[in-house]
């Protein structure tokens, strides 16, 4: 009788331990966000009439992105400003 109780107790303990383990819910799919660029007037530098090349380049993983592209949440976006 004691052996049967020990076996049942061990089985119950094993079931509890297996259920206590975290369940793998898979990898979270990162959200994607749409990128929109809009022109900005320079506030620190007044361009001369011949300087018409003011632009910003945005890159993700060293790849240039454009307005309307999607970027995954958590990705680093590097902006580079070109003046003149």
N, CA and C of each residue as an Amber inpcrd file, in Angstrom:
protein
   252
   0.8100000  -1.1930000   0.0000000   0.0000000   0.0000000   0.0000000
   0.8560000   1.2620000   0.0000000   1.9420000   1.2440000   0.8260000
   2.8200000   2.4020000   0.8670000   3.4960000   2.6160000  -0.4820000
   3.8480000   1.5340000  -1.1530000   4.4930000   1.6400000  -2.4660000
   3.5470000   2.2680000  -3.4770000   2.2960000   1.8790000  -3.4470000
   1.3020000   2.4300000  -4.3690000   1.1210000   3.9260000  -4.1320000
   1.0720000   4.3310000  -2.8840000   0.9210000   5.7520000  -2.5520000
   2.1370000   6.5370000  -3.0290000   3.3400000   5.9670000  -2.8480000
   4.5600000   6.6350000  -3.3040000   4.5620000   6.7940000  -4.8210000
   4.1360000   5.7600000  -5.5390000   4.0990000   5.8200000  -7.0090000
   3.0990000   6.8830000  -7.4650000   1.9230000   6.9040000  -6.8380000
   0.9070000   7.9050000  -7.1950000   1.4180000   9.3110000  -6.8820000
   2.0930000   9.4610000  -5.7380000   2.6360000  10.7660000  -5.3570000
   3.7080000  11.2130000  -6.3470000   4.5820000  10.2920000  -6.7650000
   5.6230000  10.6310000  -7.7400000   5.0270000  10.9950000  -9.0970000
   4.0000000  10.2490000  -9.5170000   3.3370000  10.5700000 -10.7860000
   2.6610000  11.9370000 -10.7240000   1.9990000  12.2180000  -9.6030000
   1.3480000  13.5220000  -9.4370000   2.3840000  14.6450000  -9.4460000
   3.5110000  14.4080000  -8.7800000   4.5850000  15.3950000  -8.7580000
   5.1450000  15.6250000 -10.1580000   5.3320000  14.5530000 -10.9170000
   5.8430000  14.6670000 -12.2880000   4.8760000  15.4590000 -13.1660000
   3.5750000  15.1880000 -13.0180000   2.5680000  15.9190000 -13.7990000
   2.5900000  17.3970000 -13.4320000   2.6770000  17.7050000 -12.1470000
   2.7290000  19.1020000 -11.7130000   3.9680000  19.8100000 -12.2460000
   5.1030000  19.1210000 -12.2310000   6.3420000  19.7240000 -12.7270000
   6.2670000  19.9870000 -14.2250000   5.7040000  19.0470000 -14.9670000
   5.5880000  19.2410000 -16.4130000   4.6380000  20.3840000 -16.7560000
   3.5580000  20.5190000 -16.0110000   2.6130000  21.6020000 -16.2590000
   3.1660000  22.9520000 -15.8270000   4.0910000  22.9420000 -14.8680000
   4.6600000  24.1910000 -14.3840000   5.6610000  24.7830000 -15.3650000
   6.1930000  23.9700000 -16.2620000   7.1520000  24.4750000 -17.2450000
   6.4570000  25.4800000 -18.1480000   7.1810000  26.5470000 -18.5200000
   6.6040000  27.5670000 -19.3980000   6.2790000  27.0000000 -20.7590000
   5.2000000  27.4430000 -21.2810000   4.8000000  26.9930000 -22.6120000
   5.4270000  27.9240000 -23.6430000   5.9510000  27.3590000 -24.7120000
   6.5500000  28.1510000 -25.7800000   5.4360000  28.7330000 -26.6380000
   5.3270000  30.0410000 -26.5970000   4.2910000  30.7010000 -27.3880000
   4.8520000  31.2090000 -28.7050000   6.0250000  30.7650000 -29.0640000
   6.6140000  31.1720000 -30.3330000   7.2660000  32.5410000 -30.2300000
   7.8710000  32.9390000 -31.3180000   8.5440000  34.2190000 -31.3790000
   7.5320000  35.3050000 -31.7180000   7.6180000  36.4030000 -31.0010000
   6.7040000  37.5130000 -31.2740000   7.0410000  38.1280000 -32.6320000
   6.0280000  38.4040000 -33.4030000   6.2220000  39.0330000 -34.7070000
   6.2760000  40.5390000 -34.4820000   7.4030000  41.1680000 -34.8330000
   7.5030000  42.6100000 -34.5950000   6.5240000  43.3840000 -35.4810000
   5.9850000  44.4510000 -34.9100000   5.0790000  45.2890000 -35.6820000
   5.8710000  46.0620000 -36.7210000   5.2030000  46.4280000 -37.8050000
   5.8370000  47.2440000 -38.8340000   5.1570000  48.6000000 -38.8570000
   5.9600000  49.6330000 -39.0450000   5.4570000  50.9900000 -39.0870000
   5.8030000  51.6100000 -40.4290000   4.8680000  52.3630000 -40.9760000
   5.0860000  53.0260000 -42.2510000   5.8850000  54.2970000 -42.0070000
   6.8870000  54.5410000 -42.8490000   7.7570000  55.7000000 -42.7210000
   7.2420000  56.8020000 -43.6380000   7.1290000  58.0030000 -43.1110000
   6.7180000  59.1550000 -43.9140000   7.7230000  60.2810000 -43.7030000
   8.2240000  60.8480000 -44.7900000   9.1330000  61.9840000 -44.7300000
   8.3920000  63.2240000 -45.2070000   8.7030000  64.3630000 -44.6120000
   8.1280000  65.6240000 -45.0700000   9.2150000  66.6880000 -45.0390000
   9.1490000  67.6650000 -45.9500000  10.1930000  68.6930000 -46.0000000
  10.2000000  69.5500000 -44.7340000  11.4010000  69.9690000 -44.3490000
  11.5710000  70.8080000 -43.1670000  12.3890000  72.0230000 -43.5640000
  11.9820000  73.1960000 -43.0810000  12.7400000  74.4160000 -43.3630000
  13.9350000  74.4720000 -42.4210000  15.1140000  74.8190000 -42.9440000
  16.2920000  74.9130000 -42.0680000  16.1340000  76.0820000 -41.0990000
  16.4300000  75.8590000 -39.8260000  16.2970000  76.9240000 -38.8340000
  17.6540000  77.4410000 -38.3580000  18.6820000  76.6170000 -38.4200000
  20.0020000  77.0340000 -37.9470000  20.8830000  77.5750000 -39.0650000
  20.5830000  77.2580000 -40.2870000  21.4280000  77.6370000 -41.4140000
  20.5330000  78.1860000 -42.5080000  20.7890000  79.4230000 -42.9050000
  19.9840000  80.0200000 -43.9680000  20.6690000  79.7260000 -45.2960000
  20.0160000  78.9720000 -46.1630000  20.6480000  78.6110000 -47.4310000
  20.7220000  79.7950000 -48.3840000  21.8110000  79.8330000 -49.1350000
  21.9150000  80.8500000 -50.1860000  21.1440000  80.3470000 -51.3980000
  20.8060000  81.2420000 -52.3420000  20.0130000  80.8060000 -53.5080000
  20.6520000  79.6710000 -54.3070000  21.9900000  79.5910000 -54.3090000
  22.6290000  78.5310000 -55.0960000  22.6020000  77.1740000 -54.3790000
  22.3620000  77.1820000 -53.0530000  22.2800000  75.9290000 -52.2930000
  20.8600000  75.3800000 -52.3690000  20.6410000  74.4240000 -53.2320000
  19.3050000  73.8390000 -53.3460000  19.3150000  72.3520000 -53.0260000
  20.3710000  71.8790000 -52.4040000  20.4940000  70.4470000 -52.1040000
  20.4550000  70.2180000 -50.5970000  19.2790000  70.3420000 -50.0290000
  19.0740000  70.0030000 -48.6270000  18.2490000  68.7350000 -48.5980000
  18.7990000  67.6650000 -48.0400000  18.0210000  66.4330000 -47.9730000
  18.5010000  65.5580000 -46.8230000  17.6430000  64.6400000 -46.4540000
  17.9240000  63.6970000 -45.3680000  17.8570000  62.2930000 -45.9410000
  18.8320000  61.4740000 -45.5720000  18.8270000  60.0630000 -45.9640000
  18.5950000  59.2480000 -44.6960000  17.6590000  58.3330000 -44.7640000
  17.3790000  57.4320000 -43.6420000  17.7880000  56.0200000 -44.0480000
  18.4890000  55.3320000 -43.1370000  18.9470000  53.9680000 -43.4230000
  18.5800000  53.0380000 -42.2770000  18.2240000  51.8090000 -42.6390000
  17.9910000  50.7280000 -41.6840000  18.8690000  49.5700000 -42.1320000
  19.7420000  49.0980000 -41.2390000  20.7070000  48.0300000 -41.5690000
  21.5330000  48.4060000 -42.7930000  21.9940000  49.6500000 -42.8450000
  22.8100000  50.1860000 -43.9450000  22.0940000  50.1540000 -45.2880000
  20.7770000  50.0610000 -45.2800000  19.9910000  50.0810000 -46.5140000
  19.1030000  51.3200000 -46.4860000  19.1850000  52.1160000 -47.5490000
  18.4120000  53.3470000 -47.6150000  16.9180000  53.0360000 -47.7070000
  16.1280000  53.7870000 -46.9400000  14.6770000  53.6170000 -46.9900000
  14.0470000  54.8890000 -47.5410000  12.8850000  54.7420000 -48.1170000
  12.1650000  55.8520000 -48.7280000  10.8590000  56.0910000 -47.9790000
  10.2400000  57.2130000 -48.2550000   8.9320000  57.5090000 -47.6870000
   7.9380000  56.4540000 -48.1560000   7.1750000  55.9080000 -47.2170000
   6.2100000  54.8630000 -47.5420000   6.7040000  53.4610000 -47.2420000
   8.0180000  53.2930000 -47.0120000   8.5630000  51.9780000 -46.6590000
   8.1300000  51.5990000 -45.2420000   8.1390000  50.3000000 -44.9540000
   7.8070000  49.8140000 -43.6180000   9.0820000  49.4430000 -42.8730000
   9.1090000  49.7590000 -41.5720000  10.2560000  49.4600000 -40.7170000
   9.7420000  48.6740000 -39.5220000  10.4290000  47.5780000 -39.1830000
  10.0340000  46.7520000 -38.0440000  10.3090000  47.4820000 -36.7380000
   9.4500000  47.2190000 -35.7730000   9.6050000  47.7960000 -34.4480000
  10.9340000  47.3410000 -33.8530000  11.6540000  48.2750000 -33.2390000
  12.9150000  47.9510000 -32.5900000  14.1370000  48.1160000 -33.4770000
  13.9400000  48.3270000 -34.7800000  15.0720000  48.5260000 -35.6850000
  15.6150000  49.9410000 -35.5170000  16.9300000  50.0850000 -35.6370000
  17.5670000  51.3900000 -35.5310000  17.5270000  52.0840000 -36.8790000
  17.0270000  53.3290000 -36.8930000  16.9830000  54.1340000 -38.1100000
  18.0420000  55.2160000 -37.9630000  18.9630000  55.2950000 -38.9410000
  20.0390000  56.2800000 -38.9160000  19.7180000  57.3570000 -39.9400000
  19.6620000  58.6240000 -39.4830000  19.3730000  59.7520000 -40.3570000
  20.6600000  60.5140000 -40.6360000  20.8850000  60.8540000 -41.9020000
  22.0360000  61.6500000 -42.3110000  21.5180000  62.8760000 -43.0460000
  21.9560000  64.0750000 -42.6090000  21.5150000  65.3260000 -43.2210000
  22.6030000  65.8190000 -44.1570000  22.2010000  66.1510000 -45.3800000
  23.1230000  66.7090000 -46.3700000  22.7330000  68.1560000 -46.6270000
  23.7030000  69.0570000 -46.4810000  23.4630000  70.4840000 -46.6980000
  24.3870000  70.9540000 -47.8080000  23.7740000  71.4850000 -48.8590000
  24.5210000  72.0810000 -49.9530000  25.2280000  71.1620000 -50.8660000
